[in-house]
C-alpha atoms as an extended CHARMM CRD file, in Angstrom:
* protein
*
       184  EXT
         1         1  UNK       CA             85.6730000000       85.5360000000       98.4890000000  PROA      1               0.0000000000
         2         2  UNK       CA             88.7390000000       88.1330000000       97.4440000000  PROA      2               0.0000000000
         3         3  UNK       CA             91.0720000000       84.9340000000       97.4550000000  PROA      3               0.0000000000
         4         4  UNK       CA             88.7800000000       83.4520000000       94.9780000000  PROA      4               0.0000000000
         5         5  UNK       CA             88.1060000000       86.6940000000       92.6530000000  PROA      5               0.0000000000
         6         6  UNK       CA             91.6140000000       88.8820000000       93.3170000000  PROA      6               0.0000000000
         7         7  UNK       CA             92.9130000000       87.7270000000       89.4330000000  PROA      7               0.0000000000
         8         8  UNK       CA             90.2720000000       89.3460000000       87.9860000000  PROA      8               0.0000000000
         9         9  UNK       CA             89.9360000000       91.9480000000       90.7480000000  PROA      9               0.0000000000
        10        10  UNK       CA             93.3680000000       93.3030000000       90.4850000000  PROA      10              0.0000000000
        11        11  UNK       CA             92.7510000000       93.7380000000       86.3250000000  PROA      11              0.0000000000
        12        12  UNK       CA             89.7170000000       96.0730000000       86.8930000000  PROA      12              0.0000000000
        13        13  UNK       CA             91.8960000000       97.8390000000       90.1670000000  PROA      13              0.0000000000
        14        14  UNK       CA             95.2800000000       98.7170000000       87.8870000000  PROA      14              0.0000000000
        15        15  UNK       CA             92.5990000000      100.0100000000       84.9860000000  PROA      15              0.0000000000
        16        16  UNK       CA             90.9980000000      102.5050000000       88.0470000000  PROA      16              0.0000000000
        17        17  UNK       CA             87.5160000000      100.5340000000       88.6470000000  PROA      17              0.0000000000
        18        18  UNK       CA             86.1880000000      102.8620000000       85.6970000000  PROA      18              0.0000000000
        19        19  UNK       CA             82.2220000000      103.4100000000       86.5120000000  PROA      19              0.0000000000
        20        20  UNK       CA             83.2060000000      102.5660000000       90.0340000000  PROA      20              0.0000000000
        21        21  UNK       CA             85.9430000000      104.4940000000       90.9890000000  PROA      21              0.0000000000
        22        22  UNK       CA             83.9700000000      106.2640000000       93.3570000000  PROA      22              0.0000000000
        23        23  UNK       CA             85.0820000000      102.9310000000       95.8010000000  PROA      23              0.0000000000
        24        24  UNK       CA             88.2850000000      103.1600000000       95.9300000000  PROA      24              0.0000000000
        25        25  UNK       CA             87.9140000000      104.2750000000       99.2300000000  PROA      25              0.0000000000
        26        26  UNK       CA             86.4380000000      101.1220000000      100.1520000000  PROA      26              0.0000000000
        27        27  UNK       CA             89.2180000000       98.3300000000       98.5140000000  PROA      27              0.0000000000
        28        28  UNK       CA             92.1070000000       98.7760000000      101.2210000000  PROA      28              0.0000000000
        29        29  UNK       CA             88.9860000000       97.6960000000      103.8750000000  PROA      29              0.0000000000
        30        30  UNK       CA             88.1470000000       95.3290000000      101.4810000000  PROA      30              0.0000000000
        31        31  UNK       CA             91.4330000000       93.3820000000      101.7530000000  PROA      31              0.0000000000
        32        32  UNK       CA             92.0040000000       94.2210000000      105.6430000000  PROA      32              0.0000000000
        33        33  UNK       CA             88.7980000000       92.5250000000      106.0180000000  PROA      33              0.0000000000
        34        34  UNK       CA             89.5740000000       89.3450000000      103.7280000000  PROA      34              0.0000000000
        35        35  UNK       CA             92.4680000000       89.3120000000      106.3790000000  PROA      35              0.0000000000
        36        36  UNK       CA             95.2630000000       88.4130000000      103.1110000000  PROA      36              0.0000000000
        37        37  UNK       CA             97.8420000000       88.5750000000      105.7680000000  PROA      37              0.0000000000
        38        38  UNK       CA             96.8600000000       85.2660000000      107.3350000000  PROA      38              0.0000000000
        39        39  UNK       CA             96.1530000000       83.5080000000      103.9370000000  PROA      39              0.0000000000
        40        40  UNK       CA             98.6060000000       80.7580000000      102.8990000000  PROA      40              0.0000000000
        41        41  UNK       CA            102.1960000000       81.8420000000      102.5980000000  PROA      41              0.0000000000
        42        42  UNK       CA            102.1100000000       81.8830000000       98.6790000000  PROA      42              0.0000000000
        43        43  UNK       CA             98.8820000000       83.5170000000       98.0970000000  PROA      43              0.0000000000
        44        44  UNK       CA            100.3110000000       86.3260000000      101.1830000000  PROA      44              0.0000000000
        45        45  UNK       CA            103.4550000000       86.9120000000       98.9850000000  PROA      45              0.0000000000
        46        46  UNK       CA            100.9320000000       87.0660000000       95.9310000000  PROA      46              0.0000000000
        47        47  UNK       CA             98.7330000000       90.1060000000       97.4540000000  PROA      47              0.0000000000
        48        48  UNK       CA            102.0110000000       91.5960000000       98.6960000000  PROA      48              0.0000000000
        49        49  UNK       CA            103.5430000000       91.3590000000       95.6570000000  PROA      49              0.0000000000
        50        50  UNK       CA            100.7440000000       92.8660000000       93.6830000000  PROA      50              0.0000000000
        51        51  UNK       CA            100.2340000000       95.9050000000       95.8260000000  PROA      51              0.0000000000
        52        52  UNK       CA            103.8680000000       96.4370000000       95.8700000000  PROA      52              0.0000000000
        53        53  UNK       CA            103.7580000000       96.5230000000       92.2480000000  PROA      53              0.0000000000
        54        54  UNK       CA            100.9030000000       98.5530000000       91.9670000000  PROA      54              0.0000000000
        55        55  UNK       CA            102.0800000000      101.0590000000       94.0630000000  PROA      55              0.0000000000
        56        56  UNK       CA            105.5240000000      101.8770000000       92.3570000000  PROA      56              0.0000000000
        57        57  UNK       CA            104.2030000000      101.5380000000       89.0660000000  PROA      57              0.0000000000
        58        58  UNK       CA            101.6600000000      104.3950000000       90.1450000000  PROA      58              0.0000000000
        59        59  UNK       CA            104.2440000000      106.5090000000       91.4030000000  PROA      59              0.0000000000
        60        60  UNK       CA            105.9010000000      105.9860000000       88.5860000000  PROA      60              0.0000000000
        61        61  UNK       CA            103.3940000000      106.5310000000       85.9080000000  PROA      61              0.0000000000
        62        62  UNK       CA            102.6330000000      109.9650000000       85.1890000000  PROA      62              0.0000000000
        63        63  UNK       CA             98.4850000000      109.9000000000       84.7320000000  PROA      63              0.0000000000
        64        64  UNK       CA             97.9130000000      106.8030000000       86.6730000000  PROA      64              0.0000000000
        65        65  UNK       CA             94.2620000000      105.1260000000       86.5210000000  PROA      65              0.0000000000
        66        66  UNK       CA             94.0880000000      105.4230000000       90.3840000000  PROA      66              0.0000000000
        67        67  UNK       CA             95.9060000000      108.6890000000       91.6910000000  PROA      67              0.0000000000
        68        68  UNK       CA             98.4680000000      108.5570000000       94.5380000000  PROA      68              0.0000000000
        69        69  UNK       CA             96.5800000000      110.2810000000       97.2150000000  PROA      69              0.0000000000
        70        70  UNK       CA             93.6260000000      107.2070000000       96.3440000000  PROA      70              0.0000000000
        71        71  UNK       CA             96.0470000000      104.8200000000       96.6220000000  PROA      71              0.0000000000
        72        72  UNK       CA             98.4950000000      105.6270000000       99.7060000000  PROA      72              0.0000000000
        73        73  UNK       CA             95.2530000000      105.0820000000      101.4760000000  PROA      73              0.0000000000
        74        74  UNK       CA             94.3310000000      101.8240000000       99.7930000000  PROA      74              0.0000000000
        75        75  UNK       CA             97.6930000000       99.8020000000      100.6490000000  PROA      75              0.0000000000
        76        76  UNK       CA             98.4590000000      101.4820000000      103.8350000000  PROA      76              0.0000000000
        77        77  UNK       CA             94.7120000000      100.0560000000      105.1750000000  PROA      77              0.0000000000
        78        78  UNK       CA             94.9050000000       96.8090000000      102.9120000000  PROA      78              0.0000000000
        79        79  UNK       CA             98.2480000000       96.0430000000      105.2480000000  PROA      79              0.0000000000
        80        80  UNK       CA             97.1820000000       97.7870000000      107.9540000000  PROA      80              0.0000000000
        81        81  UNK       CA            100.2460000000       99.6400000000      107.7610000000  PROA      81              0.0000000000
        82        82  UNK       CA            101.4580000000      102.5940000000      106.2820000000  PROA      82              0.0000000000
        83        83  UNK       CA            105.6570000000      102.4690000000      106.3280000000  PROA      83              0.0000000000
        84        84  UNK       CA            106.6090000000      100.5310000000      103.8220000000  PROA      84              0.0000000000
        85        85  UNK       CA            104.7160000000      102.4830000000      101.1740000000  PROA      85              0.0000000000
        86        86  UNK       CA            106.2620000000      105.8890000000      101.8920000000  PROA      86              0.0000000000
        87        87  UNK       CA            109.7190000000      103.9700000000      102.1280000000  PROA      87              0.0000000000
        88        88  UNK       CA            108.9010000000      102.7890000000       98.3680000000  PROA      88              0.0000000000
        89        89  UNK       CA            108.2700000000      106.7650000000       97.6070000000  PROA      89              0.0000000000
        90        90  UNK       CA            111.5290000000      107.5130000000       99.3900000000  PROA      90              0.0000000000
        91        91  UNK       CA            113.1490000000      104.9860000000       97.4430000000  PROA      91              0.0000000000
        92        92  UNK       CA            111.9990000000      106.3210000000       94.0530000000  PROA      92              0.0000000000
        93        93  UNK       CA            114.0780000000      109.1130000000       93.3010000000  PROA      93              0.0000000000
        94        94  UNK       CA            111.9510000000      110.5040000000       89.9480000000  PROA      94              0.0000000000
        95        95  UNK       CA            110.5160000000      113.7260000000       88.8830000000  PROA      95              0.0000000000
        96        96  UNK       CA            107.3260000000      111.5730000000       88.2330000000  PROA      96              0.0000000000
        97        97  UNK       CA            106.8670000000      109.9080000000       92.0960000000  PROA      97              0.0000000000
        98        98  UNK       CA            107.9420000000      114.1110000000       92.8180000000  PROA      98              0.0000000000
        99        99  UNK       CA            104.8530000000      115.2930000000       90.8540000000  PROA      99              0.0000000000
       100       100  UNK       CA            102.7800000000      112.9580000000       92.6940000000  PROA      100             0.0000000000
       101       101  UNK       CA            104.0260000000      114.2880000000       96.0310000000  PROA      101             0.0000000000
       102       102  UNK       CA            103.4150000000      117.4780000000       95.0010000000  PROA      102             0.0000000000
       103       103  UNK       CA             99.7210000000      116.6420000000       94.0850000000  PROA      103             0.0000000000
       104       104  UNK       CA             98.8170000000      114.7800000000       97.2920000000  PROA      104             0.0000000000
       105       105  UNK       CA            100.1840000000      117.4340000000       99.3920000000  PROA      105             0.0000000000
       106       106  UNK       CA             97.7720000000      119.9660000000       97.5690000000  PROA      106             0.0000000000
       107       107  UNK       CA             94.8540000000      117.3360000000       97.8200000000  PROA      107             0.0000000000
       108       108  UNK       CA             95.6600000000      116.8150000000      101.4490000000  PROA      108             0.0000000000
       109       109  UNK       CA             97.2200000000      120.4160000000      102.3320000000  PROA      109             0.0000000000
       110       110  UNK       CA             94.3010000000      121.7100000000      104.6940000000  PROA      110             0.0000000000
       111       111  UNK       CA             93.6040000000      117.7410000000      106.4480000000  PROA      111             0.0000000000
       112       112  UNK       CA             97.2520000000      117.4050000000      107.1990000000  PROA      112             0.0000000000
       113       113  UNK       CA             97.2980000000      121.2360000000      108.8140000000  PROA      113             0.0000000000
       114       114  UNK       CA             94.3890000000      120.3710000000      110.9840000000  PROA      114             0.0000000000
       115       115  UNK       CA             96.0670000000      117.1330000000      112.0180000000  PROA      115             0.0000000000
       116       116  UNK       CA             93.5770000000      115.2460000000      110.5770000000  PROA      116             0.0000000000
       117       117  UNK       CA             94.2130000000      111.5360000000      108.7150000000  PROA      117             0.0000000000
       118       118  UNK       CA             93.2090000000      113.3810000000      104.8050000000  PROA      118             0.0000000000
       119       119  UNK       CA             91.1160000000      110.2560000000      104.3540000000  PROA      119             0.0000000000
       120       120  UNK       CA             88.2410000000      108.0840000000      106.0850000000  PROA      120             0.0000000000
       121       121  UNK       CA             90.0490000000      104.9820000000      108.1720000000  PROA      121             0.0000000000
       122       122  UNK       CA             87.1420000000      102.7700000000      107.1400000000  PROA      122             0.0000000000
       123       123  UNK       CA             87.8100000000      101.3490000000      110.7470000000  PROA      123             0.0000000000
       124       124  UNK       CA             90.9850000000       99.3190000000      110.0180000000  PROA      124             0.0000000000
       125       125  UNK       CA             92.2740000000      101.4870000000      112.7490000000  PROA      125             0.0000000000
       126       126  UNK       CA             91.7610000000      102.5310000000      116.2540000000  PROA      126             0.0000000000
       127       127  UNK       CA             91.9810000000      106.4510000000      117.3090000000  PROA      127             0.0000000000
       128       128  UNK       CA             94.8920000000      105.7960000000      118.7520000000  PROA      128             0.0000000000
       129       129  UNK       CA             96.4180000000      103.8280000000      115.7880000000  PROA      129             0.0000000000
       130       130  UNK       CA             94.8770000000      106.5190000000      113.0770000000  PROA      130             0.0000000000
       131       131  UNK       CA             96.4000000000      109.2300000000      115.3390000000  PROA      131             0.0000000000
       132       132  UNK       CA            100.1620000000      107.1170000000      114.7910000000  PROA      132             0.0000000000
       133       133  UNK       CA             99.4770000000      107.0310000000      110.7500000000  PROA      133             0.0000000000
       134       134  UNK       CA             98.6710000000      110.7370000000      110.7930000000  PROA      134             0.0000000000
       135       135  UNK       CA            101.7990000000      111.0570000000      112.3850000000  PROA      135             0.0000000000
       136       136  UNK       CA            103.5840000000      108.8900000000      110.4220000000  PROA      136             0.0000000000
       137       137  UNK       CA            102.7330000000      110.2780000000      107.5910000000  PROA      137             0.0000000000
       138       138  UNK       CA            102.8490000000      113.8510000000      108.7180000000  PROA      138             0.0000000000
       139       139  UNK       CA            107.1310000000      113.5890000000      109.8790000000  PROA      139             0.0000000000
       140       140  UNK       CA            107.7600000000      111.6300000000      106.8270000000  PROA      140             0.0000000000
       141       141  UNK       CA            106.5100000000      114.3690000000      104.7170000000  PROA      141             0.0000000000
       142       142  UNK       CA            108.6850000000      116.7240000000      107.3490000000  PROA      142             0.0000000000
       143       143  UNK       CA            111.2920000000      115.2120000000      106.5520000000  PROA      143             0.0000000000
       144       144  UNK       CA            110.9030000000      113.9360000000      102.6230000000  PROA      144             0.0000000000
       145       145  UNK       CA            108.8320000000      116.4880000000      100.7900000000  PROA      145             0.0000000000
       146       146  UNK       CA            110.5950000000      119.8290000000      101.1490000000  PROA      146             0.0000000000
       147       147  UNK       CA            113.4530000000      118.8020000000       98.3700000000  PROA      147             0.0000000000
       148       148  UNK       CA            111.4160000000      117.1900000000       96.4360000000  PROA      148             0.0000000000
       149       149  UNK       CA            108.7670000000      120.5610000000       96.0570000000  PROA      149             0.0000000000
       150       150  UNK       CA            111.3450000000      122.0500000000       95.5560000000  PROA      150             0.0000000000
       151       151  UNK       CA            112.6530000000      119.8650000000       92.4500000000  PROA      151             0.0000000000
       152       152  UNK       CA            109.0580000000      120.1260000000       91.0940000000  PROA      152             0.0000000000
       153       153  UNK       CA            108.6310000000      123.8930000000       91.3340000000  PROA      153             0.0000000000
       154       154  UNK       CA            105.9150000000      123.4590000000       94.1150000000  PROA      154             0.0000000000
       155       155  UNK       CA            103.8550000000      126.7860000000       94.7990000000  PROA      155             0.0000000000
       156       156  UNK       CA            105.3050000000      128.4570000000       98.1160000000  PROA      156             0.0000000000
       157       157  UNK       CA            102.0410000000      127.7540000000       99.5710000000  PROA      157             0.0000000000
       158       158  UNK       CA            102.6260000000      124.0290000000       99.6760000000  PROA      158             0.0000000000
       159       159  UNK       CA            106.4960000000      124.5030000000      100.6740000000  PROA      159             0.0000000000
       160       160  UNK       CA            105.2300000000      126.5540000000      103.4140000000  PROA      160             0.0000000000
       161       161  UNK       CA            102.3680000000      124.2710000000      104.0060000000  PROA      161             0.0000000000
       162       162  UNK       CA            104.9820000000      121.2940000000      105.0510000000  PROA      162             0.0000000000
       163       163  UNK       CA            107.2320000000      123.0510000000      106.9140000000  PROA      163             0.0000000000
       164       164  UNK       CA            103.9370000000      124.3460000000      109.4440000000  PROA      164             0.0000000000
       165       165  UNK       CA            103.5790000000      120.4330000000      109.4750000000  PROA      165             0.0000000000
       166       166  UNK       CA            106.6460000000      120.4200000000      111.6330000000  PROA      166             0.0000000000
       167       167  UNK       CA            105.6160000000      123.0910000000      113.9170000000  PROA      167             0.0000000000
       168       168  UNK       CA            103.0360000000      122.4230000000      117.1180000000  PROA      168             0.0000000000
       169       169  UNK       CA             99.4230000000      123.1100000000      116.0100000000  PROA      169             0.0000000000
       170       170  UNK       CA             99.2770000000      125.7470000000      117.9570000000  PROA      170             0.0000000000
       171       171  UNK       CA            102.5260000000      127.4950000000      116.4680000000  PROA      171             0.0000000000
       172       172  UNK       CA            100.9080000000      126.6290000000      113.0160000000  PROA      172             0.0000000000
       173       173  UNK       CA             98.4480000000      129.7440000000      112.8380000000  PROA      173             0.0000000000
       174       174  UNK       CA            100.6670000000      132.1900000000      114.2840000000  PROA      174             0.0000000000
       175       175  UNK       CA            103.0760000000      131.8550000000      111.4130000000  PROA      175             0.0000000000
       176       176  UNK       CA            102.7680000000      134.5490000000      108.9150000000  PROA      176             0.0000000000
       177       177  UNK       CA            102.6810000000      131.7110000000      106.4750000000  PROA      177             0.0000000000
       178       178  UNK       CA             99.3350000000      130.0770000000      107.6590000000  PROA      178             0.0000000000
       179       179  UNK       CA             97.0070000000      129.1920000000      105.2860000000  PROA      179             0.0000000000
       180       180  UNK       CA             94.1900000000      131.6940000000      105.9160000000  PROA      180             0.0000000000
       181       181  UNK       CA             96.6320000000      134.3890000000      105.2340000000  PROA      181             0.0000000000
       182       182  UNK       CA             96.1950000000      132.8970000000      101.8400000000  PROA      182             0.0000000000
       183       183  UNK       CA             92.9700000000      132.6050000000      101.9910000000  PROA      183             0.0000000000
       184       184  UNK       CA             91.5650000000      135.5510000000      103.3780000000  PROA      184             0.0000000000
C-alpha cells in the first residue's frame, strides 16, 4: 500500500501532516512495516533518497514543518537504523542544524538522563536493540553536541546536561550539576 501512495504521501509528510501531525510518531513504523528495504532496487533508492532529503533539508531549515526531535525518530525507525542520520547532522556544519541540536536536547534533556530512548520504539526494535540506539544516540551527542551548544549559546543547563550523559547513571546525580539541583 505505501509503495502505491508514497508520491502523494511524502507531499503531505514535507508540509508536517497538518490536522494530523499528532502521527508522526507512527510514519517511521509505517515504513518499517511496508518493509521499503526489500522493495525493488529503484523504488529502495527512491525511499532512501527521499528521507535523506528530508532529513537535511529539516536540519537545515530553520522552522521546519516536522521538527528534528519528530523526525530523528521517524528515519532512524523507517530504516531501522539510527547512524546514518546523526552522521548527516555531523556532516552539516550550520548554525541552523546547531539550533536544532540545541532544541532536541532540551525536548529530550530529562529521557536521555534517565537512559531512556526520548521516544516510543513503536516495536521496530527489541530491548536489546532500543537499549543500542539509546546508546548510540546518547555517545554521539557525548561526543558532537558540546561545541556545537556552545556555538548556539546553549543554557548551562543543557551543556551540563550532555556532559552527565557521559558519566555512569549512577555518577549522574551526585554531580552538583544534576538536574534536580535545578529543579528543586
Amino acid at each position: 500500500m505505501l509503495r502505491r501512495v508514497l508520491p502523494q504521501f511524502a507531499r503531505v509528510l514535507t508540509g508536517g501532516l497538518g490536522a494530523y501531525a499528532y502521527d508522526i510518531d507512527k510514519v517511521g513504523i509505517s515504513f518499517h512495516r511496508a518493509a521499503w528495504q526489500q522493495w525493488p532496487a529503484p523504488q529502495r533508492a527512491a525511499v532512501r533518497e527521499f528521507l535523506h532529503a528530508w532529513w537535511a533539508h529539516t536540519l537545515l531549515t530553520p522552522d521546519p514543518a516536522v521538527p528534528v526531535h519528530a523526525l530523528l525518530p521517524l528515519c532512524a525507525e523507517a530504516s531501522a537504523d539510527i547512524g546514518p542520520w546523526l552522521a548527516v547532522w555531523e556532516d552539516l556544519r550550520h548554525p541552523v542544524a546547531d539550533r536544532h541540536l540545541t532544541d532536541m536536547i532540551d525536548e529530550w534533556e530529562w529521557d536521555l538522563l534517565e537512559d531512556a530512548l526520548p521516544w516510543r520504539s513503536w516495536f521496530v526494535w527489541s530491548e536489546e536493540e532500543t537499549e543500542d540506539v539509546r546508546t548510540e544516540l546518547a555517545a554521539w551527542l557525548v561526543r558532537e553536541a558540546p561545541a556545537r551548544l556552545r556555538a548556539t549559546g546553549a543554557p548551562s543547563e543543557l551543556r551540563h546536561a550532555v556532559r552527565l550523559l557521559g558519566l555512569p547513571h549512577a555518577d549522574r546525580w551526585e554531580d552538583p550539576h544534576a538536574p534536580r539541583h535545578r529543579y528543586a
